[in-house]
């Protein structure tokens, strides 16, 4: 599992670097996004991965890897927005945004370590397309919870679904970059 932890950290570092650069370009403009809009962005990214996995010709010159990275970053943004609530204006600076990013990234890593232990690294035997399907399933669950005003009877909440999306996307990044 040390290998997984190291690979997870490398993949997350790649995502963090892109997030940081976009933060320099755009600031924390995502602060105005409501969680439902973030869920829709996640849907767009996962749907594009599924389209590319189906062998359809890509008209935009970007592959699957950047979409998994975007899922990680939007998932973390979603967690930030759930905690801080959306706003009508950008209200945090880059340093604060990065601190929040790092905090939620650590939480996602901790969850991965716990689940990876309990499931015996089953993700290594899964196909990348299964990660995509699981992410799409989590997105549909999240949409249903959002339609229910955030309430559930027995299921985990939106935050847990965002965390799982992040971790499945990280597994996709690992698989795509370890070949």
Short mmCIF file of C-alpha atoms in Angstrom, two decimals:
data_model
loop_
_atom_site.label_atom_id
_atom_site.label_comp_id
_atom_site.label_asym_id
_atom_site.label_seq_id
_atom_site.Cartn_x
_atom_site.Cartn_y
_atom_site.Cartn_z
CA UNK A 1 0.00 0.00 0.00
CA UNK A 2 3.02 2.27 0.27
CA UNK A 3 3.18 2.21 -3.53
CA UNK A 4 -0.45 3.34 -3.72
CA UNK A 5 0.11 6.13 -1.20
CA UNK A 6 3.12 7.36 -3.18
CA UNK A 7 1.26 7.19 -6.50
CA UNK A 8 -1.74 8.93 -4.95
CA UNK A 9 0.52 11.74 -3.72
CA UNK A 10 2.11 12.10 -7.16
CA UNK A 11 -1.28 12.24 -8.90
CA UNK A 12 -2.62 14.71 -6.37
CA UNK A 13 0.48 16.86 -6.76
CA UNK A 14 -0.20 17.02 -10.50
CA UNK A 15 -3.79 18.11 -9.83
CA UNK A 16 -2.68 20.65 -7.24
CA UNK A 17 -0.18 22.21 -9.63
CA UNK A 18 -2.88 22.74 -12.27
CA UNK A 19 -5.31 24.08 -9.66
CA UNK A 20 -2.66 26.53 -8.44
CA UNK A 21 -1.88 27.76 -11.95
CA UNK A 22 -5.56 28.24 -12.77
CA UNK A 23 -5.96 30.06 -9.47
CA UNK A 24 -3.21 32.46 -10.60
CA UNK A 25 -4.95 32.97 -13.94
CA UNK A 26 -8.55 33.29 -12.74
CA UNK A 27 -8.42 33.84 -9.00
CA UNK A 28 -11.00 31.95 -6.94
CA UNK A 29 -13.73 32.79 -9.48
CA UNK A 30 -15.34 29.42 -8.69
CA UNK A 31 -16.46 30.83 -5.33
CA UNK A 32 -19.65 32.05 -7.03
CA UNK A 33 -20.59 28.52 -8.12
CA UNK A 34 -23.35 26.76 -6.26
CA UNK A 35 -22.72 23.10 -5.45
CA UNK A 36 -25.30 22.02 -8.06
CA UNK A 37 -23.29 23.85 -10.75
CA UNK A 38 -20.15 22.08 -9.61
CA UNK A 39 -21.97 18.76 -9.82
CA UNK A 40 -22.94 19.65 -13.40
CA UNK A 41 -19.30 20.48 -14.22
CA UNK A 42 -18.28 17.10 -12.83
CA UNK A 43 -20.96 15.52 -15.00
CA UNK A 44 -19.61 17.25 -18.12
CA UNK A 45 -16.08 16.01 -17.41
CA UNK A 46 -17.15 12.42 -16.65
CA UNK A 47 -19.45 12.32 -19.66
CA UNK A 48 -16.57 13.43 -21.90
CA UNK A 49 -14.36 10.66 -20.50
CA UNK A 50 -17.08 8.13 -21.24
CA UNK A 51 -17.45 9.46 -24.79
CA UNK A 52 -13.70 9.16 -25.35
CA UNK A 53 -13.65 5.68 -23.83
CA UNK A 54 -16.35 4.68 -26.30
CA UNK A 55 -13.91 5.34 -29.10
CA UNK A 56 -15.62 8.38 -30.51
CA UNK A 57 -13.34 10.81 -32.29
CA UNK A 58 -12.32 13.74 -30.12
CA UNK A 59 -12.73 17.15 -31.72
CA UNK A 60 -11.04 18.89 -28.80
CA UNK A 61 -7.37 17.97 -28.56
CA UNK A 62 -7.42 16.85 -24.92
CA UNK A 63 -7.49 13.31 -23.69
CA UNK A 64 -8.92 11.48 -20.71
CA UNK A 65 -6.16 12.39 -18.27
CA UNK A 66 -6.96 16.14 -18.14
CA UNK A 67 -10.61 15.30 -17.51
CA UNK A 68 -9.75 13.09 -14.51
CA UNK A 69 -7.57 15.93 -13.20
CA UNK A 70 -10.50 18.31 -13.61
CA UNK A 71 -12.75 15.90 -11.68
CA UNK A 72 -10.29 15.90 -8.79
CA UNK A 73 -10.10 19.68 -8.78
CA UNK A 74 -13.84 20.29 -9.18
CA UNK A 75 -14.48 17.69 -6.47
CA UNK A 76 -12.28 19.63 -4.07
CA UNK A 77 -13.93 22.90 -5.12
CA UNK A 78 -17.27 21.25 -4.39
CA UNK A 79 -16.14 20.32 -0.89
CA UNK A 80 -14.93 23.88 -0.31
CA UNK A 81 -18.25 25.29 -1.49
CA UNK A 82 -20.22 22.93 0.75
CA UNK A 83 -18.23 24.12 3.74
CA UNK A 84 -18.03 27.84 2.95
CA UNK A 85 -21.27 28.26 0.95
CA UNK A 86 -21.28 29.95 -2.44
CA UNK A 87 -21.13 33.72 -2.61
CA UNK A 88 -21.85 36.48 -5.10
CA UNK A 89 -18.23 37.61 -5.28
CA UNK A 90 -14.75 36.22 -4.88
CA UNK A 91 -14.03 36.42 -1.18
CA UNK A 92 -10.81 34.48 -0.68
CA UNK A 93 -7.27 35.00 -1.87
CA UNK A 94 -5.04 32.41 -3.52
CA UNK A 95 -3.27 31.43 -0.29
CA UNK A 96 -6.57 30.78 1.49
CA UNK A 97 -7.88 28.83 -1.50
CA UNK A 98 -4.75 26.66 -1.55
CA UNK A 99 -4.99 26.03 2.19
CA UNK A 100 -8.58 24.86 1.75
CA UNK A 101 -7.55 22.75 -1.25
CA UNK A 102 -4.80 21.08 0.77
CA UNK A 103 -7.11 20.40 3.71
CA UNK A 104 -9.72 18.64 1.57
CA UNK A 105 -7.03 16.83 -0.42
CA UNK A 106 -5.69 15.41 2.86
CA UNK A 107 -9.19 14.30 3.83
CA UNK A 108 -9.62 12.55 0.48
CA UNK A 109 -6.23 10.86 0.92
CA UNK A 110 -7.14 9.70 4.44
CA UNK A 111 -10.40 8.25 3.12
CA UNK A 112 -8.54 6.48 0.30
CA UNK A 113 -6.09 4.93 2.76
CA UNK A 114 -8.92 3.62 4.96
CA UNK A 115 -11.00 2.25 2.09
CA UNK A 116 -7.95 0.88 0.29
CA UNK A 117 -7.06 -1.07 3.42
CA UNK A 118 -10.56 -2.46 3.83
CA UNK A 119 -11.01 -3.33 0.14
CA UNK A 120 -7.52 -4.76 -0.34
CA UNK A 121 -6.53 -2.50 -3.24
CA UNK A 122 -9.37 -3.86 -5.37
CA UNK A 123 -9.16 -0.69 -7.51
CA UNK A 124 -5.95 -2.03 -9.08
CA UNK A 125 -7.93 -4.85 -10.72
CA UNK A 126 -10.65 -2.55 -12.03
CA UNK A 127 -10.80 -1.10 -15.51
CA UNK A 128 -10.45 2.66 -15.97
CA UNK A 129 -13.91 2.65 -17.57
CA UNK A 130 -15.30 1.34 -14.26
CA UNK A 131 -13.90 4.41 -12.48
CA UNK A 132 -15.75 6.53 -15.02
CA UNK A 133 -18.97 4.62 -14.42
CA UNK A 134 -18.59 4.90 -10.65
CA UNK A 135 -17.98 8.65 -10.94
CA UNK A 136 -21.09 9.01 -13.11
CA UNK A 137 -23.07 6.98 -10.58
CA UNK A 138 -21.84 9.22 -7.75
CA UNK A 139 -22.78 12.29 -9.79
CA UNK A 140 -26.32 10.97 -10.32
CA UNK A 141 -26.60 10.21 -6.62
CA UNK A 142 -25.40 13.72 -5.82
CA UNK A 143 -27.94 15.25 -8.20
CA UNK A 144 -30.71 13.30 -6.48
CA UNK A 145 -29.53 14.46 -3.04
CA UNK A 146 -29.39 18.04 -4.33
CA UNK A 147 -32.93 17.67 -5.69
CA UNK A 148 -33.91 16.52 -2.18
CA UNK A 149 -32.47 19.74 -0.71
CA UNK A 150 -29.43 17.89 0.60
CA UNK A 151 -31.31 15.46 2.80
CA UNK A 152 -30.94 11.69 2.81
CA UNK A 153 -32.71 8.99 4.76
CA UNK A 154 -29.94 6.43 5.04
CA UNK A 155 -27.27 7.34 2.51
CA UNK A 156 -24.10 9.37 2.72
CA UNK A 157 -24.31 13.01 1.79
CA UNK A 158 -22.99 15.13 -1.05
CA UNK A 159 -19.58 15.52 0.58
CA UNK A 160 -19.02 11.75 0.70
CA UNK A 161 -19.94 11.46 -2.97
CA UNK A 162 -17.51 14.25 -3.90
CA UNK A 163 -14.79 12.45 -1.92
CA UNK A 164 -15.43 9.19 -3.74
CA UNK A 165 -15.37 10.98 -7.12
CA UNK A 166 -12.00 12.51 -6.22
CA UNK A 167 -10.57 9.14 -5.26
CA UNK A 168 -11.88 7.30 -8.34
CA UNK A 169 -10.43 10.07 -10.52
CA UNK A 170 -7.07 9.78 -8.74
CA UNK A 171 -7.11 6.03 -9.42
CA UNK A 172 -7.76 6.83 -13.08
CA UNK A 173 -4.81 9.22 -13.13
CA UNK A 174 -2.57 6.60 -11.53
CA UNK A 175 -3.59 3.93 -14.03
CA UNK A 176 -3.17 6.26 -17.01
CA UNK A 177 0.28 7.43 -15.93
CA UNK A 178 1.82 4.18 -14.67
CA UNK A 179 1.96 2.49 -18.08
#
